[in-house]
Coordinates of C-alpha atoms in Angstrom, one line a residue:
M1 CA 25.4 7.5 -14.1
T2 CA 28.1 4.9 -15.0
R3 CA 29.0 2.0 -12.7
T4 CA 32.4 0.4 -12.7
T5 CA 33.2 -3.3 -13.0
R6 CA 36.2 -5.6 -13.1
G7 CA 36.7 -8.8 -15.1
S8 CA 39.2 -11.4 -16.3
M9 CA 41.3 -11.0 -19.4
A10 CA 43.7 -13.0 -21.6
A11 CA 47.4 -12.1 -21.3
A12 CA 49.9 -12.8 -24.0
N13 CA 48.4 -15.7 -26.1
E14 CA 46.1 -17.0 -23.4
A15 CA 42.6 -17.6 -24.8
H16 CA 39.8 -17.1 -22.4
V17 CA 36.6 -18.9 -23.2
L18 CA 33.5 -16.7 -23.6
D19 CA 31.3 -19.4 -25.1
F20 CA 31.7 -23.1 -26.1
N21 CA 28.8 -25.2 -27.3
L22 CA 27.9 -28.3 -29.3
D23 CA 24.9 -28.7 -31.6
N24 CA 22.5 -31.3 -30.2
D25 CA 21.7 -32.8 -33.6
N26 CA 24.9 -32.4 -35.7
D27 CA 28.6 -32.7 -35.2
E28 CA 29.1 -29.0 -35.2
C29 CA 30.5 -26.9 -32.4
S30 CA 31.4 -23.3 -31.9
L31 CA 34.0 -21.7 -29.7
T32 CA 34.3 -18.0 -28.8
V33 CA 37.5 -16.9 -27.1
L34 CA 39.1 -13.6 -26.0
V35 CA 42.8 -13.1 -26.9
K36 CA 44.5 -9.7 -26.2
E37 CA 41.1 -7.9 -26.2
F38 CA 40.2 -9.5 -29.6
R39 CA 37.3 -11.9 -29.9
F40 CA 37.4 -15.0 -32.1
H41 CA 34.4 -17.0 -33.0
I42 CA 35.5 -20.4 -34.4
T43 CA 33.2 -23.1 -35.8
A44 CA 34.0 -26.7 -36.6
D45 CA 31.5 -28.7 -38.7
G46 CA 32.0 -32.4 -39.0
A47 CA 30.0 -32.5 -42.3
D48 CA 32.3 -29.8 -43.8
L49 CA 35.4 -31.7 -42.7
L50 CA 34.0 -34.9 -44.2
R51 CA 33.4 -33.3 -47.5
E52 CA 36.8 -31.7 -47.6
T53 CA 38.4 -35.0 -46.7
S54 CA 36.6 -36.7 -49.6
V55 CA 37.9 -34.0 -52.0
G56 CA 41.4 -34.0 -50.6
S57 CA 41.6 -37.8 -50.7
S58 CA 42.3 -37.7 -54.5
A59 CA 45.5 -35.8 -53.9
P60 CA 48.5 -38.1 -53.3
G61 CA 50.0 -37.9 -49.8
E62 CA 47.2 -35.8 -48.5
S63 CA 44.4 -38.2 -47.7
G64 CA 46.0 -39.8 -44.7
A65 CA 46.5 -36.6 -42.8
A66 CA 43.0 -35.3 -43.8
V67 CA 41.3 -38.5 -42.7
E68 CA 43.3 -38.3 -39.4
V69 CA 42.0 -34.8 -38.8
R70 CA 38.4 -35.8 -39.4
N71 CA 38.7 -38.9 -37.2
R72 CA 40.3 -36.9 -34.4
F73 CA 37.4 -34.5 -34.5
Q74 CA 34.8 -37.3 -34.4
D75 CA 36.6 -39.0 -31.5
L76 CA 36.6 -35.7 -29.5
I77 CA 32.8 -35.3 -30.2
R78 CA 32.1 -38.9 -29.2
A79 CA 33.9 -38.4 -26.0
L80 CA 31.9 -35.3 -25.2
R81 CA 28.6 -36.9 -26.0
A82 CA 29.5 -39.9 -23.8
E83 CA 30.4 -37.7 -21.0
K84 CA 27.1 -35.7 -21.3
E85 CA 25.1 -39.0 -21.4
E86 CA 26.8 -40.1 -18.1
E87 CA 26.1 -36.7 -16.6
D88 CA 22.5 -36.8 -17.6
Y89 CA 22.2 -40.4 -16.2
Q90 CA 23.5 -39.2 -12.8
V91 CA 21.2 -36.2 -12.8
D92 CA 18.2 -38.4 -13.6
G93 CA 19.1 -40.7 -10.8
R94 CA 19.3 -37.9 -8.3
A95 CA 16.0 -36.4 -9.6
E96 CA 14.2 -39.7 -9.2
K97 CA 15.5 -40.0 -5.6
K98 CA 14.2 -36.6 -4.8
A99 CA 10.9 -37.3 -6.4
K100 CA 10.4 -40.3 -4.1
T101 CA 11.1 -38.3 -0.9
T102 CA 9.3 -34.9 -1.1
T103 CA 6.9 -32.9 -3.2
K104 CA 9.5 -30.3 -3.5
G105 CA 11.9 -32.9 -4.7
S106 CA 9.4 -33.9 -7.4
K107 CA 9.3 -30.4 -8.7
Q108 CA 13.1 -30.2 -8.6
A109 CA 13.3 -33.5 -10.4
K110 CA 11.0 -32.2 -13.1
A111 CA 13.1 -29.1 -13.4
E112 CA 16.3 -31.0 -13.7
K113 CA 15.0 -33.3 -16.4
T114 CA 13.3 -30.7 -18.4
N115 CA 15.0 -29.7 -21.6
T116 CA 16.1 -26.1 -21.7
G117 CA 14.7 -25.7 -25.2
Q118 CA 18.1 -24.8 -26.6
D119 CA 19.4 -26.5 -29.7
H120 CA 22.9 -26.8 -28.3
T121 CA 24.8 -28.0 -25.2
T122 CA 27.2 -25.9 -23.4
I123 CA 30.7 -27.5 -23.3
S124 CA 32.2 -27.4 -19.8
E125 CA 35.8 -27.4 -18.7
T126 CA 36.1 -31.2 -18.3
D127 CA 39.0 -33.3 -19.8
S128 CA 37.1 -33.9 -23.0
G129 CA 36.0 -30.3 -23.3
A130 CA 39.5 -29.1 -22.8
D131 CA 40.8 -31.6 -25.4
L132 CA 38.4 -30.3 -28.0
R133 CA 39.1 -26.6 -27.1
D134 CA 42.9 -27.2 -27.5
W135 CA 42.4 -29.0 -30.8
M136 CA 40.3 -26.1 -32.2
L137 CA 42.8 -23.5 -31.1
A138 CA 46.0 -25.3 -32.2
P139 CA 46.0 -23.8 -35.8
F140 CA 45.6 -20.3 -34.4
S141 CA 49.0 -19.9 -32.7
R142 CA 50.5 -17.8 -35.5
I143 CA 47.4 -15.6 -35.7
F144 CA 47.4 -15.0 -32.0
D145 CA 51.2 -14.3 -32.1
G146 CA 50.7 -11.6 -34.7
L147 CA 48.1 -9.7 -32.6
E148 CA 49.4 -6.3 -31.4
P149 CA 49.1 -6.1 -27.6
V150 CA 46.2 -3.9 -26.4
P151 CA 46.4 -2.1 -23.0
E152 CA 44.3 -4.0 -20.5
V153 CA 41.1 -2.3 -19.4
G154 CA 41.8 -0.1 -16.5
N155 CA 45.4 0.5 -17.3
D156 CA 47.0 3.7 -18.8
G157 CA 46.3 4.0 -22.5
A158 CA 43.2 1.8 -22.5
E159 CA 39.9 3.1 -23.6
R160 CA 37.2 3.2 -21.0
Q161 CA 34.4 0.7 -21.7
T162 CA 31.0 0.0 -20.3
L163 CA 30.0 -3.6 -19.7
Q164 CA 27.7 -3.5 -22.8
E165 CA 30.6 -2.2 -24.9
W166 CA 32.9 -4.9 -23.6
Y167 CA 30.5 -7.6 -24.6
S168 CA 29.8 -5.9 -28.0
G169 CA 33.4 -5.7 -29.1
P170 CA 34.6 -6.5 -32.6
T171 CA 34.7 -10.2 -33.4
Y172 CA 36.6 -12.2 -36.0
F173 CA 34.8 -15.2 -37.5
Y174 CA 36.7 -18.3 -38.6
K175 CA 35.8 -21.9 -39.5
L176 CA 38.1 -24.9 -39.3
T177 CA 38.9 -26.6 -42.6
I178 CA 41.3 -29.0 -44.2
G179 CA 44.4 -27.3 -45.7
P180 CA 46.2 -28.2 -48.9
D181 CA 48.6 -30.4 -46.9
G182 CA 45.7 -32.3 -45.4
E183 CA 46.3 -30.7 -42.0
L184 CA 43.8 -28.8 -39.9
A185 CA 43.6 -25.2 -41.1
V186 CA 41.5 -22.0 -40.6
H187 CA 39.5 -19.9 -43.0
Q188 CA 38.3 -16.4 -42.1
L189 CA 34.7 -15.6 -42.8
E190 CA 33.4 -12.2 -43.9
D191 CA 31.2 -10.4 -41.4
S192 CA 27.5 -10.8 -41.9
A193 CA 24.2 -9.9 -40.1
K194 CA 23.7 -13.7 -39.5
L195 CA 27.2 -14.0 -37.8
E196 CA 26.7 -10.8 -35.8
E197 CA 23.4 -12.2 -34.6
K198 CA 25.2 -15.3 -33.3
I199 CA 27.4 -13.1 -31.2
K200 CA 24.5 -11.2 -29.7
K201 CA 23.0 -14.5 -28.6
L202 CA 26.2 -15.4 -26.8
V203 CA 25.6 -12.6 -24.2
P204 CA 24.7 -14.5 -21.1
R205 CA 21.0 -13.9 -20.1
I206 CA 18.3 -15.6 -18.1
S207 CA 14.7 -14.7 -17.3
L208 CA 14.1 -14.5 -13.6
P209 CA 10.9 -15.8 -11.9
K210 CA 8.6 -13.0 -10.8
A211 CA 9.2 -13.8 -7.1
T212 CA 13.0 -13.2 -7.7
Q213 CA 12.4 -10.0 -9.6
K214 CA 10.5 -8.7 -6.6
L215 CA 13.5 -9.0 -4.3
D216 CA 14.8 -5.7 -2.9
I217 CA 17.8 -5.5 -5.3
P218 CA 18.4 -2.5 -7.6
W219 CA 18.5 -3.0 -11.4
Y220 CA 21.2 -1.6 -13.7
H221 CA 21.7 -1.7 -17.5
A222 CA 25.0 -3.0 -18.8
S223 CA 25.5 0.4 -20.3
E224 CA 25.6 1.9 -16.8
I225 CA 28.5 -0.4 -15.7
E226 CA 32.0 0.7 -16.4
V227 CA 34.7 -2.0 -16.8
V228 CA 37.8 -0.8 -14.9
K229 CA 39.9 -3.9 -14.6
I230 CA 40.0 -7.4 -16.0
R231 CA 41.3 -10.2 -13.7
R232 CA 43.3 -13.1 -15.2
N233 CA 42.4 -16.1 -13.0
S234 CA 41.1 -18.9 -15.2
D235 CA 40.6 -20.2 -18.7
T236 CA 37.2 -18.6 -18.8
A237 CA 36.5 -14.9 -18.9
S238 CA 34.6 -14.4 -15.7
H239 CA 34.2 -10.8 -14.5
E240 CA 34.8 -9.2 -11.2
G241 CA 33.2 -5.9 -10.6
K242 CA 33.5 -2.5 -9.2
G243 CA 30.3 -0.8 -8.4
D244 CA 27.8 0.2 -5.7
S245 CA 24.4 1.8 -5.4
R246 CA 23.9 4.9 -7.5
T247 CA 25.1 7.0 -4.6
K248 CA 28.5 5.3 -4.4
P249 CA 29.6 4.7 -8.0
E250 CA 33.3 4.0 -7.1
T251 CA 32.9 1.1 -4.7
V252 CA 34.4 -2.2 -5.9
Y253 CA 32.1 -5.2 -6.7
F254 CA 32.4 -8.5 -8.3
F255 CA 30.3 -9.0 -11.5
K256 CA 29.1 -12.6 -11.7
R257 CA 27.7 -13.4 -15.1
V258 CA 24.8 -16.0 -15.3
D259 CA 24.9 -19.4 -16.9
P260 CA 21.8 -19.7 -19.2
T261 CA 21.6 -23.4 -18.3
Q262 CA 21.6 -22.7 -14.5
V263 CA 18.5 -20.7 -13.8
A264 CA 17.5 -22.5 -10.6
P265 CA 21.0 -22.1 -9.0
T266 CA 21.0 -18.4 -9.9
K267 CA 17.6 -17.9 -8.3
R268 CA 18.7 -19.8 -5.2
E269 CA 21.9 -17.8 -4.8
L270 CA 20.1 -14.5 -5.1
E271 CA 17.5 -15.6 -2.6
M272 CA 20.1 -17.0 -0.2
M273 CA 22.2 -13.8 -0.3
K274 CA 19.1 -11.7 0.5
D275 CA 18.2 -14.0 3.3
I276 CA 21.7 -13.8 4.7
E277 CA 21.5 -10.0 4.6
A278 CA 18.0 -9.9 6.2
K279 CA 19.3 -12.1 9.1
D280 CA 22.4 -9.8 9.5
L281 CA 24.8 -12.7 9.1
H282 CA 27.2 -10.7 7.0
H283 CA 28.2 -8.9 10.3
K284 CA 29.1 -12.3 11.8
I285 CA 30.9 -14.0 8.9
N286 CA 32.7 -12.9 5.7
V287 CA 30.2 -13.4 3.0
P288 CA 29.3 -11.5 -0.2
L289 CA 26.0 -9.7 -0.5
V290 CA 24.2 -9.0 -3.8
H291 CA 24.1 -5.3 -4.7
G292 CA 22.6 -5.1 -8.1
L293 CA 21.0 -7.1 -11.0
V294 CA 22.5 -6.2 -14.4
R295 CA 20.2 -6.4 -17.5
W296 CA 21.2 -6.3 -21.1
Y297 CA 19.9 -3.3 -23.0
G298 CA 17.5 -3.7 -25.9
N299 CA 15.4 -6.5 -27.4
D300 CA 16.1 -10.1 -28.3
G301 CA 17.2 -9.8 -31.9
S302 CA 15.7 -13.1 -32.9
T303 CA 12.2 -12.7 -31.4
G304 CA 12.0 -8.9 -30.8
N305 CA 10.9 -9.7 -27.2
S306 CA 12.0 -7.2 -24.5
L307 CA 14.9 -8.1 -22.4
R308 CA 13.6 -6.0 -19.5
N309 CA 13.2 -8.9 -17.1
Q310 CA 16.3 -10.8 -18.2
I311 CA 19.6 -10.4 -16.4
M312 CA 23.1 -11.1 -17.7
G313 CA 24.6 -11.2 -14.2
F314 CA 24.7 -9.5 -10.8
L315 CA 26.9 -7.3 -8.7
Q316 CA 28.1 -8.7 -5.4
T317 CA 30.6 -7.8 -2.7
A318 CA 34.2 -8.1 -4.1
V319 CA 36.8 -10.2 -2.3
E320 CA 40.2 -8.5 -2.7
D321 CA 42.7 -10.7 -4.5
P322 CA 40.8 -13.9 -3.9
T323 CA 42.6 -17.2 -3.8
P324 CA 40.5 -20.5 -3.6
L325 CA 41.1 -22.2 -0.3
T326 CA 41.9 -25.3 -2.3
R327 CA 45.3 -23.8 -3.2
M328 CA 46.1 -23.5 0.5
L329 CA 45.6 -27.2 1.2
D330 CA 49.4 -27.7 1.3
S331 CA 51.8 -28.6 4.0
D332 CA 54.0 -25.7 2.9
V333 CA 51.4 -23.3 4.2
I334 CA 52.1 -22.3 7.8
E335 CA 50.2 -24.8 10.1
D336 CA 48.9 -22.0 12.3
K337 CA 47.2 -20.4 9.4
R338 CA 45.6 -23.7 8.3
Q339 CA 44.4 -24.4 11.8
A340 CA 42.9 -21.0 12.0
W341 CA 41.1 -21.4 8.7
A342 CA 39.8 -24.8 9.8
K343 CA 38.2 -23.2 12.8
Q344 CA 36.7 -20.4 10.7
V345 CA 35.3 -23.0 8.2
E346 CA 33.4 -24.7 11.1
Q347 CA 32.3 -21.5 12.7
T348 CA 31.1 -20.0 9.4
V349 CA 28.9 -22.9 8.5
K350 CA 27.6 -23.2 12.0
V351 CA 26.5 -19.5 11.8
L352 CA 24.6 -20.3 8.6
H353 CA 23.0 -23.5 10.0
D354 CA 22.0 -21.8 13.3
A355 CA 20.1 -19.2 11.1
G356 CA 18.4 -22.0 9.1
V357 CA 20.6 -21.3 6.0
V358 CA 21.9 -24.3 3.9
W359 CA 25.1 -23.5 2.0
G360 CA 25.0 -26.2 -0.6
D361 CA 28.0 -27.4 -2.7
A362 CA 30.3 -27.4 0.3
K363 CA 33.9 -27.7 -0.9
A364 CA 37.2 -25.9 -0.5
D365 CA 36.9 -24.0 -3.8
N366 CA 33.9 -22.2 -2.3
F367 CA 36.0 -20.6 0.4
M368 CA 38.2 -17.7 -0.7
V369 CA 41.2 -16.3 1.1
D370 CA 41.5 -12.6 0.5
R371 CA 44.7 -10.5 0.4
Y372 CA 44.7 -10.1 4.2
G373 CA 44.4 -13.9 4.8
K374 CA 40.7 -13.6 5.8
L375 CA 38.4 -16.4 4.8
W376 CA 35.2 -15.8 2.8
I377 CA 32.4 -18.2 2.1
I378 CA 30.9 -17.9 -1.5
D379 CA 28.6 -19.6 -3.9
F380 CA 25.1 -20.3 -2.7
G381 CA 23.8 -21.8 -5.9
G382 CA 23.4 -25.3 -4.3
S383 CA 24.0 -28.8 -5.7
Y384 CA 27.1 -30.8 -4.9
T385 CA 30.6 -31.7 -6.2
E386 CA 31.7 -35.3 -6.5
G387 CA 34.2 -36.2 -3.8
W388 CA 33.0 -33.6 -1.3
I389 CA 29.3 -34.4 -0.8
D390 CA 27.3 -37.6 -1.4
P391 CA 24.6 -36.9 -4.1
D392 CA 21.7 -37.8 -1.9
L393 CA 22.8 -35.2 0.7
E394 CA 23.0 -32.2 -1.7
D395 CA 21.4 -29.0 -0.4
T396 CA 21.0 -30.3 3.1
Q397 CA 22.7 -29.4 6.4
E398 CA 24.1 -33.0 6.5
G399 CA 25.7 -32.4 3.1
D400 CA 27.2 -29.2 4.4
D401 CA 28.6 -31.0 7.4
M402 CA 30.1 -33.7 5.2
G403 CA 31.8 -31.1 3.0
V404 CA 33.1 -29.2 6.1
D405 CA 34.6 -32.3 7.6
K406 CA 36.6 -32.9 4.4
I407 CA 37.7 -29.3 4.2
V408 CA 38.8 -29.2 7.8
G409 CA 40.5 -32.6 7.4
A410 CA 42.4 -31.3 4.4
L411 CA 43.5 -28.2 6.2
K412 CA 44.8 -30.1 9.2
D413 CA 46.4 -32.9 7.1
P414 CA 46.8 -31.8 3.5
E415 CA 49.1 -34.6 2.6
N416 CA 46.7 -37.4 3.4
M417 CA 43.3 -35.8 3.4
T418 CA 43.2 -33.7 0.2
Y419 CA 40.7 -34.8 -2.4
D420 CA 42.2 -35.3 -5.9
P421 CA 39.5 -36.2 -8.5
D422 CA 42.2 -37.4 -10.9
A423 CA 43.9 -39.7 -8.5
D424 CA 43.5 -43.5 -8.9
I425 CA 42.9 -44.2 -5.2
G426 CA 40.0 -41.8 -4.4
S427 CA 39.6 -38.9 -2.0
A428 CA 42.4 -39.9 0.4
S429 CA 45.3 -38.9 -1.9
G430 CA 47.2 -35.7 -2.0
A431 CA 46.6 -33.5 -5.0
Q432 CA 49.3 -33.5 -7.6
K433 CA 50.6 -30.1 -8.7
G434 CA 52.8 -29.0 -11.5
D435 CA 56.0 -27.1 -10.8
D436 CA 54.5 -23.9 -12.2
E437 CA 51.5 -24.1 -10.0
D438 CA 53.7 -24.8 -7.0
Q439 CA 55.7 -21.7 -7.7
G440 CA 52.6 -19.6 -8.1
N441 CA 51.1 -20.9 -4.9
K442 CA 54.3 -20.4 -3.1
R443 CA 54.4 -16.7 -4.2
K444 CA 50.8 -16.3 -3.1
R445 CA 51.5 -17.8 0.3
E446 CA 54.5 -15.5 0.7
E447 CA 52.2 -12.6 0.0
L448 CA 49.8 -13.8 2.7
D449 CA 52.7 -14.1 5.1
E450 CA 53.7 -10.5 4.8
D451 CA 53.7 -8.5 8.0
D452 CA 51.0 -6.0 8.9
N453 CA 53.1 -3.0 7.7
A454 CA 53.5 -4.5 4.2
R455 CA 49.8 -5.3 4.1
S456 CA 49.0 -1.8 5.0
K457 CA 51.1 -0.5 2.1
N458 CA 49.5 -3.0 -0.3
S459 CA 46.0 -1.8 0.8
H460 CA 46.9 1.8 0.3
K461 CA 48.2 1.0 -3.2
K462 CA 45.1 -0.9 -4.0
A463 CA 42.9 2.0 -3.0
R464 CA 44.6 4.2 -5.5
E465 CA 44.1 1.9 -8.4

């Protein structure tokens, strides 16, 4: 029996990142993006660019541009590595503090400092990561423009796909090179077994501890999950899902794919959601539950080991048309709504704490407003986010309380209490928004301000989709 899922998708020439990593030993990085249902796997190798610069330097008028390309790439890589070193330094500092306090902290410290065994580092959506991504995608504008639009999954004319088929779609391989004019250019590579193997390895997968495997959660193969809609909500292609137990295949669920570098947070989130369900808290607050673990079908191509106990993600309760609460921290949002959400934030976290559940990573982004204006608490993977919780309070009720105080303050006084990580004067400044984002948020707020009749019509329309 096939399950149904929903995910995000690139529109027009938007490139949604499927994978982005940097080799730990060499200046080589690879970027896999999804554009109009087409996958592009792009590599940039510093050694190749250096050799091509040396060759091109003999041609008059070309050496300057070529050297500039190479230097720009090296600058971007250096910025990434410096950022990673700073992040590792902070993680080590937190791990040492934990090791000094409790035995559990010592184990966590060891886990945080242990190398994952991978030969590459995943590049996150930081400023330096976004700069490198944009630089690598710049020469592809004409190629992306020339792609014929493909009907989005779930729309009329689109082929039905399983989750396994979606992740196994055709891929075009390119490498960045120096063109005859000394500028950054692209070269398409022929398909090969080696390149195809690279793509197989990009499917997100983690091995779960035995204790987590024994949780009362049904297992599904990716081939059992049908993708019915792709949601466009970020630069990364994160899926939402439709699905239920095998007795209700049409129920909508969110498919949350795993991050191979975040095994412990995934384990924590699954355990927390089962604990919340066991304590019946989902009848007191709006919170997603886990409804299925999704495994990739087959064996690991490189080792031949079975993937039976590995998951690529899990199905959880879907929030209809979710909007991060962060986007509602604006004085243009009706004050009564913000006041009501502030009370719900406090009440929701109190319900968790009264039941002995620590939320972790308390911040406005981890509250979602659904299409009806209801507030949902999400993300139980733990940790903390700078500006919301002090590092030494992560995964504690005190840390939750600190985050809640800031969320409530920002809802009540968004102009003076909204945290902006890019501001020069810290967490007391209002977040700066571009005109496009303001317009988008205004439209979203107008939707939330519709009367009950309009909401009823929207709900009926949604049910037919």
